[in-house]
Amino acid sequence: MNIIFLAIVLIAFATAAWKQWHFVPSEAQGSGPMELLSSGMVASATGAIELAIGLVGVLALFLGLMKVAEEGGMLVIIARLIRPLMVRLFPQVPANHPAMGAMILNMSANGLGLGNAATPFGIRAMQELDKLNPRPGTATNAMAMFLAINTSGVTLLPAKVIAIRAAAGSADPAGILPTTLFATVVSTLAAIAAAWWVQRYFPVGQATAHELAMARPWVSDTAAGTATDDAGPTAALLEDDRAYPAWVCWLAMLGLLLAIPATIVWGRAIAPWIVPGLMVSFLLFGWARGVRVYEAFVEGAKDGFQVALRIMPYLVAILVAVGMLRASGALDVIVQALAVFTAPLGLPAEALPMALLRPLSGSGAYGVMSAIIHDPTIGPDSYVGYLVSTIQGSTETTFYVLAVYFGAVQIRRIRHTLLAALTADVVAVVAAVAICSYLFA
């Protein structure tokens, strides 16, 4: 991550410096390249803090619900239901560990297009995975696999993209459901293969005394609590390593598969019910399991503020670097250079900025997509309109995800995570071009 961060900053600075050297001040041109770069840096830093503060409420809400689910044993129950699949994807994680359930909830939330609502589930999954981490500050194979799947995750309902297409006057705003599903399935398979293949070339290594001394409250609090707290439902399930009958597990996975066509058919009707339904179901589950739901919710919500504080420096670093890349004009130069090669392959110059910006900036990518589909010469139902909508719905803001999730557990050495995640992003774009060319070109 050090090399990536430094490279982005140096490319942006060099581009702005070159433009400044050839800049001739005039009233028509306005601010010079270096002034634009400076203002872009300040705006990005401010935006990073505003984003982190904006996440506090979402983090508090869903981490509170996660605490209720955890105390009721929901995470372990979910992990045991999907055990046959998860133990193959994450062989280093005990089959009944709460990390399994948290990861499944995160993947499910992403699949339903819940956006920021999926982030607290992912952060809890990272905290649980870090409890199994033999080298604090370094990503484990399970963390790398989880984030690779997270950035590529199968998307059943890209609700926000559908809403933007509807606002742009699309005759079929939900027409991207099959294209998005195809692209995300292919990219998820690529992410899993990439994470498995390259992990051998990035060994974890031995932990140093400094790393072992790192303050990790999400780990130390649990360790301290296990000696004094009464064993609750989660502890009892963890001690019981027996799996559910095979038919129960396969029935659960069949239900997940059946959710795919159900979401395509009834997705727009289901979408408004998802978040309220999650809150009601989590609280009722906790109450039925004997959890004091109000106290547990408040206890979990407290973590939202601490997590937001931990991720702020990471967000500032990555968003300032991305802001510099955009403000300097370096991104435009890269687009112009690549468009010559990508246009004959089905990725025209109009859509290329979308493919390049999506892993860097979620808000920037939404802005580009909105501008393209509102352009009267293109429109939402053209080939380019379907393509940019599919790319938006089938790829993730990779650098943001890595900054937030790794920042939440103070991971600095990310090993092969970025390589696997970017592989998934590239494959998602290729798959989006292929399916849109087949259906709409």
Tab-separated table of C-alpha atoms in Angstrom:
chain	number	residue	atom	x	y	z
A	1	MET	CA	0.000	0.000	0.000
A	2	ASN	CA	2.962	2.319	0.617
A	3	ILE	CA	4.073	1.959	-3.015
A	4	ILE	CA	0.559	2.448	-4.418
A	5	PHE	CA	-0.044	5.545	-2.292
A	6	LEU	CA	3.292	7.114	-3.202
A	7	ALA	CA	2.910	6.283	-6.902
A	8	ILE	CA	-0.517	7.951	-7.147
A	9	VAL	CA	0.760	11.106	-5.425
A	10	LEU	CA	3.899	11.316	-7.587
A	11	ILE	CA	1.964	10.779	-10.848
A	12	ALA	CA	-0.526	13.499	-9.896
A	13	PHE	CA	2.212	15.928	-8.860
A	14	ALA	CA	4.287	15.290	-12.001
A	15	THR	CA	1.242	15.838	-14.246
A	16	ALA	CA	0.303	19.091	-12.510
A	17	ALA	CA	3.936	20.275	-12.558
A	18	TRP	CA	4.181	19.614	-16.315
A	19	LYS	CA	0.975	21.563	-16.943
A	20	GLN	CA	2.072	24.385	-14.644
A	21	TRP	CA	5.373	24.675	-16.510
A	22	HIS	CA	3.473	25.267	-19.769
A	23	PHE	CA	0.677	27.293	-18.188
A	24	VAL	CA	0.042	30.795	-19.499
A	25	PRO	CA	-2.118	32.811	-17.084
A	26	SER	CA	-5.250	34.325	-18.596
A	27	GLU	CA	-8.765	35.236	-17.519
A	28	ALA	CA	-10.239	32.483	-19.674
A	29	GLN	CA	-8.164	29.715	-18.090
A	30	GLY	CA	-8.690	30.815	-14.472
A	31	SER	CA	-6.708	28.949	-11.794
A	32	GLY	CA	-3.434	27.286	-12.680
A	33	PRO	CA	-2.812	23.528	-12.467
A	34	MET	CA	-0.993	23.729	-9.130
A	35	GLU	CA	-3.769	25.835	-7.629
A	36	LEU	CA	-6.310	23.269	-8.813
A	37	LEU	CA	-4.179	20.504	-7.320
A	38	SER	CA	-3.944	22.315	-3.971
A	39	SER	CA	-7.678	22.981	-3.788
A	40	GLY	CA	-8.377	19.376	-4.799
A	41	MET	CA	-6.192	18.093	-1.959
A	42	VAL	CA	-7.921	20.265	0.631
A	43	ALA	CA	-11.382	19.364	-0.678
A	44	SER	CA	-10.540	15.647	-0.636
A	45	ALA	CA	-9.210	15.808	2.929
A	46	THR	CA	-12.339	17.635	4.067
A	47	GLY	CA	-14.535	15.169	2.195
A	48	ALA	CA	-12.772	12.229	3.851
A	49	ILE	CA	-13.573	13.533	7.334
A	50	GLU	CA	-17.163	14.323	6.327
A	51	LEU	CA	-17.493	10.794	4.943
A	52	ALA	CA	-16.160	9.245	8.158
A	53	ILE	CA	-18.495	11.381	10.279
A	54	GLY	CA	-21.394	10.464	8.006
A	55	LEU	CA	-20.601	6.794	8.576
A	56	VAL	CA	-20.854	7.127	12.369
A	57	GLY	CA	-24.629	6.816	12.424
A	58	VAL	CA	-24.687	3.852	10.033
A	59	LEU	CA	-21.867	2.135	11.936
A	60	ALA	CA	-23.584	2.695	15.287
A	61	LEU	CA	-26.918	1.349	13.991
A	62	PHE	CA	-25.649	-1.826	12.371
A	63	LEU	CA	-22.911	-2.598	14.895
A	64	GLY	CA	-25.641	-2.374	17.526
A	65	LEU	CA	-27.716	-4.899	15.605
A	66	MET	CA	-24.607	-7.046	15.140
A	67	LYS	CA	-24.075	-7.089	18.911
A	68	VAL	CA	-27.632	-8.309	19.437
A	69	ALA	CA	-27.127	-10.998	16.796
A	70	GLU	CA	-23.773	-11.991	18.273
A	71	GLU	CA	-25.073	-12.347	21.828
A	72	GLY	CA	-27.993	-14.391	20.544
A	73	GLY	CA	-25.657	-16.711	18.633
A	74	MET	CA	-26.943	-15.753	15.179
A	75	LEU	CA	-23.463	-15.420	13.642
A	76	VAL	CA	-22.505	-18.948	14.659
A	77	ILE	CA	-25.848	-20.379	13.518
A	78	ILE	CA	-25.434	-18.743	10.105
A	79	ALA	CA	-21.855	-19.997	9.904
A	80	ARG	CA	-22.981	-23.550	10.615
A	81	LEU	CA	-25.766	-23.341	8.009
A	82	ILE	CA	-23.378	-22.351	5.209
A	83	ARG	CA	-20.535	-24.423	6.639
A	84	PRO	CA	-19.840	-26.663	3.575
A	85	LEU	CA	-19.113	-23.638	1.372
A	86	MET	CA	-17.350	-21.393	3.899
A	87	VAL	CA	-14.895	-24.007	5.206
A	88	ARG	CA	-13.603	-24.431	1.664
A	89	LEU	CA	-13.229	-20.705	1.064
A	90	PHE	CA	-11.734	-20.009	4.511
A	91	PRO	CA	-9.942	-23.161	5.710
A	92	GLN	CA	-7.956	-21.179	8.314
A	93	VAL	CA	-11.129	-20.087	10.159
A	94	PRO	CA	-12.865	-22.518	12.573
A	95	ALA	CA	-16.152	-23.686	11.086
A	96	ASN	CA	-18.320	-22.262	13.876
A	97	HIS	CA	-16.367	-19.028	14.407
A	98	PRO	CA	-18.455	-15.792	14.508
A	99	ALA	CA	-16.297	-14.427	11.668
A	100	MET	CA	-18.065	-16.846	9.337
A	101	GLY	CA	-21.505	-15.446	10.150
A	102	ALA	CA	-20.303	-11.835	9.971
A	103	MET	CA	-18.759	-12.430	6.535
A	104	ILE	CA	-21.972	-14.021	5.267
A	105	LEU	CA	-24.020	-11.055	6.526
A	106	ASN	CA	-21.627	-8.640	4.799
A	107	MET	CA	-21.788	-10.544	1.505
A	108	SER	CA	-25.577	-10.714	1.746
A	109	ALA	CA	-25.864	-6.971	2.406
A	110	ASN	CA	-23.611	-6.203	-0.558
A	111	GLY	CA	-25.608	-8.566	-2.740
A	112	LEU	CA	-28.800	-6.706	-1.867
A	113	GLY	CA	-27.235	-3.339	-2.676
A	114	LEU	CA	-27.325	-1.976	0.869
A	115	GLY	CA	-24.150	0.080	0.348
A	116	ASN	CA	-22.864	1.559	3.610
A	117	ALA	CA	-25.123	-0.755	5.593
A	118	ALA	CA	-22.819	-3.626	4.594
A	119	THR	CA	-19.756	-1.848	6.002
A	120	PRO	CA	-20.454	-2.504	9.712
A	121	PHE	CA	-20.927	-6.219	8.993
A	122	GLY	CA	-17.604	-6.238	7.153
A	123	ILE	CA	-15.819	-4.398	9.941
A	124	ARG	CA	-17.137	-6.880	12.499
A	125	ALA	CA	-15.961	-9.713	10.256
A	126	MET	CA	-12.484	-8.154	10.090
A	127	GLN	CA	-12.390	-7.785	13.877
A	128	GLU	CA	-13.343	-11.424	14.311
A	129	LEU	CA	-10.738	-12.503	11.739
A	130	ASP	CA	-8.102	-10.419	13.504
A	131	LYS	CA	-8.698	-12.430	16.667
A	132	LEU	CA	-7.222	-15.371	14.726
A	133	ASN	CA	-4.346	-13.308	13.322
A	134	PRO	CA	-0.893	-14.618	14.406
A	135	ARG	CA	0.823	-11.446	13.135
A	136	PRO	CA	-0.986	-8.225	14.112
A	137	GLY	CA	-0.813	-5.521	11.458
A	138	THR	CA	-0.470	-8.041	8.615
A	139	ALA	CA	-3.389	-9.331	6.547
A	140	THR	CA	-4.105	-13.051	6.851
A	141	ASN	CA	-5.088	-15.264	3.924
A	142	ALA	CA	-8.672	-15.263	5.207
A	143	MET	CA	-8.748	-11.434	5.312
A	144	ALA	CA	-7.383	-11.220	1.765
A	145	MET	CA	-9.931	-13.740	0.495
A	146	PHE	CA	-12.790	-11.974	2.280
A	147	LEU	CA	-11.923	-8.552	0.877
A	148	ALA	CA	-11.359	-9.951	-2.620
A	149	ILE	CA	-14.851	-11.479	-2.501
A	150	ASN	CA	-16.198	-8.281	-0.931
A	151	THR	CA	-14.952	-6.095	-3.790
A	152	SER	CA	-16.340	-8.467	-6.412
A	153	GLY	CA	-19.367	-9.767	-4.511
A	154	VAL	CA	-22.342	-11.236	-6.355
A	155	THR	CA	-24.888	-8.418	-6.710
A	156	LEU	CA	-28.546	-9.400	-6.848
A	157	LEU	CA	-30.083	-5.953	-6.509
A	158	PRO	CA	-28.055	-2.819	-7.476
A	159	ALA	CA	-30.855	-0.647	-6.106
A	160	LYS	CA	-29.068	2.720	-6.266
A	161	VAL	CA	-28.028	2.242	-9.896
A	162	ILE	CA	-31.585	1.249	-10.824
A	163	ALA	CA	-32.898	4.399	-9.122
A	164	ILE	CA	-30.471	6.619	-11.055
A	165	ARG	CA	-31.444	4.942	-14.334
A	166	ALA	CA	-35.122	5.479	-13.540
A	167	ALA	CA	-34.467	9.166	-12.813
A	168	ALA	CA	-32.700	9.440	-16.188
A	169	GLY	CA	-35.863	8.282	-17.955
A	170	SER	CA	-34.911	4.679	-18.711
A	171	ALA	CA	-37.671	2.565	-20.218
A	172	ASP	CA	-36.252	-0.450	-18.368
A	173	PRO	CA	-34.268	0.751	-15.330
A	174	ALA	CA	-33.979	-2.794	-13.949
A	175	GLY	CA	-32.619	-4.117	-17.238
A	176	ILE	CA	-29.133	-4.278	-15.713
A	177	LEU	CA	-30.113	-6.994	-13.216
A	178	PRO	CA	-29.036	-9.928	-15.429
A	179	THR	CA	-25.917	-8.141	-16.732
A	180	THR	CA	-24.818	-7.144	-13.231
A	181	LEU	CA	-25.439	-10.646	-11.904
A	182	PHE	CA	-23.397	-12.192	-14.725
A	183	ALA	CA	-20.490	-9.767	-14.286
A	184	THR	CA	-20.345	-10.196	-10.510
A	185	VAL	CA	-20.537	-13.993	-10.625
A	186	VAL	CA	-17.619	-14.093	-13.073
A	187	SER	CA	-15.581	-11.526	-11.105
A	188	THR	CA	-16.200	-13.354	-7.812
A	189	LEU	CA	-14.883	-16.601	-9.288
A	190	ALA	CA	-11.855	-14.655	-10.546
A	191	ALA	CA	-11.320	-13.079	-7.107
A	192	ILE	CA	-11.382	-16.458	-5.376
A	193	ALA	CA	-8.975	-17.973	-7.909
A	194	ALA	CA	-6.604	-14.990	-7.718
A	195	ALA	CA	-6.547	-14.950	-3.913
A	196	TRP	CA	-5.844	-18.675	-3.755
A	197	TRP	CA	-3.181	-18.577	-6.466
A	198	VAL	CA	-1.072	-15.597	-5.343
A	199	GLN	CA	-1.163	-16.077	-1.553
A	200	ARG	CA	1.802	-18.485	-1.780
A	201	TYR	CA	3.990	-15.651	-3.082
A	202	PHE	CA	3.214	-13.364	-0.120
A	203	PRO	CA	4.171	-15.237	3.086
A	204	VAL	CA	2.924	-13.909	6.406
A	205	GLY	CA	6.268	-14.155	8.195
A	206	GLN	CA	6.991	-14.116	11.910
A	207	ALA	CA	5.492	-11.514	14.223
A	208	THR	CA	7.874	-9.064	15.889
A	209	ALA	CA	7.717	-8.018	19.533
A	210	HIS	CA	6.467	-4.583	18.450
A	211	GLU	CA	3.629	-6.130	16.438
A	212	LEU	CA	2.577	-8.430	19.263
A	213	ALA	CA	2.416	-5.398	21.569
A	214	MET	CA	-0.048	-3.546	19.319
A	215	ALA	CA	-3.161	-2.285	21.085
A	216	ARG	CA	-6.135	-4.205	19.703
A	217	PRO	CA	-9.172	-3.506	21.920
A	218	TRP	CA	-11.494	-5.682	19.801
A	219	VAL	CA	-9.200	-8.623	20.687
A	220	SER	CA	-8.141	-7.779	24.236
A	221	ASP	CA	-11.684	-7.012	25.388
A	222	THR	CA	-12.829	-10.445	24.236
A	223	ALA	CA	-9.881	-12.176	25.852
A	224	ALA	CA	-10.512	-10.413	29.139
A	225	GLY	CA	-14.237	-11.121	29.007
A	226	THR	CA	-14.007	-14.829	28.445
A	227	ALA	CA	-12.588	-15.447	31.916
A	228	THR	CA	-15.332	-13.707	33.836
A	229	ASP	CA	-18.473	-13.619	31.726
A	230	ASP	CA	-21.005	-16.391	31.839
A	231	ALA	CA	-21.011	-18.476	28.687
A	232	GLY	CA	-23.822	-17.268	26.455
A	233	PRO	CA	-25.414	-18.839	23.370
A	234	THR	CA	-22.468	-17.896	21.138
A	235	ALA	CA	-19.901	-19.437	23.502
A	236	ALA	CA	-21.964	-22.616	23.792
A	237	LEU	CA	-22.233	-22.963	20.033
A	238	LEU	CA	-18.509	-22.366	19.600
A	239	GLU	CA	-17.723	-25.156	22.033
A	240	ASP	CA	-20.121	-27.467	20.182
A	241	ASP	CA	-18.295	-28.253	16.936
A	242	ARG	CA	-21.040	-30.506	15.599
A	243	ALA	CA	-22.378	-29.463	12.203
A	244	TYR	CA	-26.025	-29.374	11.281
A	245	PRO	CA	-27.214	-32.362	9.222
A	246	ALA	CA	-25.958	-32.159	5.655
A	247	TRP	CA	-29.486	-31.771	4.276
A	248	VAL	CA	-30.043	-28.668	6.421
A	249	CYS	CA	-26.855	-27.033	5.108
A	250	TRP	CA	-27.635	-27.855	1.489
A	251	LEU	CA	-31.206	-26.630	1.938
A	252	ALA	CA	-29.871	-23.306	3.238
A	253	MET	CA	-27.557	-22.944	0.238
A	254	LEU	CA	-30.406	-23.875	-2.099
A	255	GLY	CA	-32.379	-21.039	-0.527
A	256	LEU	CA	-29.523	-18.661	-1.364
A	257	LEU	CA	-29.508	-19.845	-4.975
A	258	LEU	CA	-33.286	-19.438	-5.247
A	259	ALA	CA	-32.897	-15.871	-3.969
A	260	ILE	CA	-31.181	-14.975	-7.259
A	261	PRO	CA	-34.199	-15.379	-9.574
A	262	ALA	CA	-36.530	-14.113	-6.837
A	263	THR	CA	-34.532	-10.902	-6.552
A	264	ILE	CA	-34.518	-10.413	-10.317
A	265	VAL	CA	-38.299	-10.837	-10.514
A	266	TRP	CA	-39.391	-9.032	-7.339
A	267	GLY	CA	-36.288	-6.961	-6.566
A	268	ARG	CA	-37.878	-3.518	-6.855
A	269	ALA	CA	-40.732	-4.547	-4.540
A	270	ILE	CA	-38.383	-6.123	-1.993
A	271	ALA	CA	-35.846	-3.267	-1.796
A	272	PRO	CA	-37.792	-0.872	0.539
A	273	TRP	CA	-38.356	-3.676	3.072
A	274	ILE	CA	-34.732	-4.782	3.480
A	275	VAL	CA	-33.314	-2.372	6.086
A	276	PRO	CA	-36.436	-2.169	8.330
A	277	GLY	CA	-36.795	-5.938	8.026
A	278	LEU	CA	-33.199	-6.459	9.132
A	279	MET	CA	-33.708	-4.397	12.283
A	280	VAL	CA	-36.945	-6.097	13.251
A	281	SER	CA	-35.645	-9.611	12.560
A	282	PHE	CA	-32.366	-9.079	14.464
A	283	LEU	CA	-34.115	-7.641	17.508
A	284	LEU	CA	-36.818	-10.335	17.557
A	285	PHE	CA	-34.167	-13.040	17.207
A	286	GLY	CA	-32.179	-11.613	20.129
A	287	TRP	CA	-35.298	-11.267	22.277
A	288	ALA	CA	-36.308	-14.866	21.520
A	289	ARG	CA	-32.812	-16.024	22.543
A	290	GLY	CA	-33.003	-14.222	25.886
A	291	VAL	CA	-30.791	-11.252	24.976
A	292	ARG	CA	-31.423	-7.904	26.667
A	293	VAL	CA	-31.759	-6.290	23.260
A	294	TYR	CA	-31.662	-2.608	24.300
A	295	GLU	CA	-28.518	-2.927	26.401
A	296	ALA	CA	-26.824	-5.111	23.784
A	297	PHE	CA	-27.730	-2.687	20.996
A	298	VAL	CA	-26.340	0.313	22.888
A	299	GLU	CA	-23.157	-1.563	23.756
A	300	GLY	CA	-22.576	-2.468	20.125
A	301	ALA	CA	-23.441	1.034	18.903
A	302	LYS	CA	-20.647	2.503	21.047
A	303	ASP	CA	-18.146	0.778	18.770
A	304	GLY	CA	-19.392	2.838	15.830
A	305	PHE	CA	-17.732	5.986	17.143
A	306	GLN	CA	-14.424	4.246	17.866
A	307	VAL	CA	-14.349	2.594	14.443
A	308	ALA	CA	-15.032	5.922	12.715
A	309	LEU	CA	-12.102	7.498	14.562
A	310	ARG	CA	-9.773	4.635	13.608
A	311	ILE	CA	-10.579	4.772	9.895
A	312	MET	CA	-10.323	8.584	9.508
A	313	PRO	CA	-6.523	8.719	8.873
A	314	TYR	CA	-6.751	5.891	6.338
A	315	LEU	CA	-9.614	7.598	4.500
A	316	VAL	CA	-7.771	10.929	4.414
A	317	ALA	CA	-4.661	9.286	2.936
A	318	ILE	CA	-6.364	7.375	0.133
A	319	LEU	CA	-8.995	9.993	-0.774
A	320	VAL	CA	-6.423	12.810	-0.927
A	321	ALA	CA	-4.261	10.701	-3.257
A	322	VAL	CA	-7.267	9.962	-5.497
A	323	GLY	CA	-8.344	13.607	-5.382
A	324	MET	CA	-4.871	14.652	-6.523
A	325	LEU	CA	-5.052	12.211	-9.439
A	326	ARG	CA	-8.338	13.715	-10.612
A	327	ALA	CA	-7.476	17.379	-9.960
A	328	SER	CA	-4.133	17.145	-11.743
A	329	GLY	CA	-5.732	15.841	-14.929
A	330	ALA	CA	-3.637	12.661	-14.829
A	331	LEU	CA	-6.789	10.527	-15.024
A	332	ASP	CA	-7.848	12.299	-18.231
A	333	VAL	CA	-4.417	11.682	-19.762
A	334	ILE	CA	-4.632	7.963	-18.916
A	335	VAL	CA	-8.135	7.742	-20.429
A	336	GLN	CA	-7.041	9.379	-23.676
A	337	ALA	CA	-4.065	7.026	-23.974
A	338	LEU	CA	-6.051	3.840	-23.306
A	339	ALA	CA	-9.195	4.661	-25.294
A	340	VAL	CA	-7.373	3.979	-28.572
A	341	PHE	CA	-6.942	0.341	-27.538
A	342	THR	CA	-10.166	-0.287	-25.576
A	343	ALA	CA	-12.704	1.184	-28.020
A	344	PRO	CA	-12.333	-1.620	-30.618
A	345	LEU	CA	-12.816	-4.153	-27.792
A	346	GLY	CA	-16.213	-2.768	-26.781
A	347	LEU	CA	-15.128	-0.264	-24.130
A	348	PRO	CA	-15.565	3.145	-25.806
A	349	ALA	CA	-13.938	6.369	-24.651
A	350	GLU	CA	-17.232	7.530	-23.070
A	351	ALA	CA	-17.280	4.520	-20.722
A	352	LEU	CA	-13.555	4.199	-20.019
A	353	PRO	CA	-13.461	6.877	-17.253
A	354	MET	CA	-16.126	4.844	-15.455
A	355	ALA	CA	-13.982	1.691	-15.518
A	356	LEU	CA	-10.879	3.532	-14.292
A	357	LEU	CA	-12.553	5.689	-11.644
A	358	ARG	CA	-14.796	3.063	-10.040
A	359	PRO	CA	-12.038	1.350	-7.976
A	360	LEU	CA	-10.801	4.764	-6.806
A	361	SER	CA	-13.857	6.870	-5.998
A	362	GLY	CA	-17.425	5.723	-5.441
A	363	SER	CA	-18.953	9.218	-5.523
A	364	GLY	CA	-16.861	10.155	-8.566
A	365	ALA	CA	-17.978	7.021	-10.402
A	366	TYR	CA	-21.639	7.719	-9.632
A	367	GLY	CA	-21.152	11.251	-10.959
A	368	VAL	CA	-19.609	9.967	-14.197
A	369	MET	CA	-22.360	7.376	-14.679
A	370	SER	CA	-25.093	9.930	-14.016
A	371	ALA	CA	-23.563	12.400	-16.473
A	372	ILE	CA	-23.296	9.724	-19.186
A	373	ILE	CA	-26.839	8.372	-18.943
A	374	HIS	CA	-28.310	11.905	-18.707
A	375	ASP	CA	-26.459	12.927	-21.871
A	376	PRO	CA	-29.186	13.200	-24.563
A	377	THR	CA	-26.781	11.864	-27.201
A	378	ILE	CA	-26.218	8.663	-25.167
A	379	GLY	CA	-29.101	8.007	-22.760
A	380	PRO	CA	-29.613	5.203	-20.214
A	381	ASP	CA	-30.912	2.616	-22.702
A	382	SER	CA	-28.058	2.802	-25.209
A	383	TYR	CA	-25.177	0.323	-25.266
A	384	VAL	CA	-22.934	2.784	-23.398
A	385	GLY	CA	-25.739	3.511	-20.908
A	386	TYR	CA	-26.192	-0.171	-20.100
A	387	LEU	CA	-22.430	-0.696	-19.969
A	388	VAL	CA	-21.627	2.079	-17.482
A	389	SER	CA	-24.628	1.073	-15.344
A	390	THR	CA	-23.417	-2.532	-15.272
A	391	ILE	CA	-19.854	-1.504	-14.415
A	392	GLN	CA	-21.166	0.681	-11.588
A	393	GLY	CA	-23.261	-2.153	-10.196
A	394	SER	CA	-20.694	-4.919	-10.590
A	395	THR	CA	-17.460	-3.341	-9.312
A	396	GLU	CA	-16.484	-1.881	-5.953
A	397	THR	CA	-14.548	1.136	-4.694
A	398	THR	CA	-11.570	-1.088	-3.972
A	399	PHE	CA	-9.203	1.443	-2.406
A	400	TYR	CA	-11.969	2.780	-0.147
A	401	VAL	CA	-12.872	-0.741	0.996
A	402	LEU	CA	-9.256	-1.577	1.789
A	403	ALA	CA	-8.768	1.721	3.630
A	404	VAL	CA	-11.888	1.295	5.779
A	405	TYR	CA	-11.703	-2.425	6.544
A	406	PHE	CA	-7.967	-2.655	7.103
A	407	GLY	CA	-7.961	0.675	8.930
A	408	ALA	CA	-10.567	-0.642	11.356
A	409	VAL	CA	-8.149	-3.355	12.530
A	410	GLN	CA	-4.888	-1.438	11.922
A	411	ILE	CA	-3.625	-3.651	9.091
A	412	ARG	CA	-0.694	-1.989	7.316
A	413	ARG	CA	0.827	-4.905	5.388
A	414	ILE	CA	-1.928	-5.977	3.017
A	415	ARG	CA	0.086	-8.685	1.185
A	416	HIS	CA	-1.776	-9.929	-1.924
A	417	THR	CA	-5.169	-8.383	-1.125
A	418	LEU	CA	-4.935	-5.470	-3.562
A	419	LEU	CA	-3.746	-7.700	-6.395
A	420	ALA	CA	-6.660	-10.113	-5.939
A	421	ALA	CA	-9.195	-7.278	-5.596
A	422	LEU	CA	-7.970	-5.424	-8.692
A	423	THR	CA	-8.020	-8.691	-10.623
A	424	ALA	CA	-11.707	-8.978	-9.721
A	425	ASP	CA	-12.303	-5.368	-10.852
A	426	VAL	CA	-10.643	-5.956	-14.227
A	427	VAL	CA	-12.547	-9.203	-14.797
A	428	ALA	CA	-15.815	-7.474	-13.831
A	429	VAL	CA	-15.246	-4.799	-16.491
A	430	VAL	CA	-14.367	-7.443	-19.110
A	431	ALA	CA	-17.453	-9.480	-18.185
A	432	ALA	CA	-19.639	-6.345	-18.304
A	433	VAL	CA	-18.360	-5.520	-21.786
A	434	ALA	CA	-18.943	-9.110	-22.928
A	435	ILE	CA	-22.514	-9.449	-21.649
A	436	CYS	CA	-23.579	-5.923	-22.714
A	437	SER	CA	-22.063	-6.451	-26.170
A	438	TYR	CA	-24.004	-9.704	-26.466
A	439	LEU	CA	-27.328	-8.264	-25.299
A	440	PHE	CA	-27.329	-4.611	-26.341
A	441	ALA	CA	-24.632	-3.835	-28.924
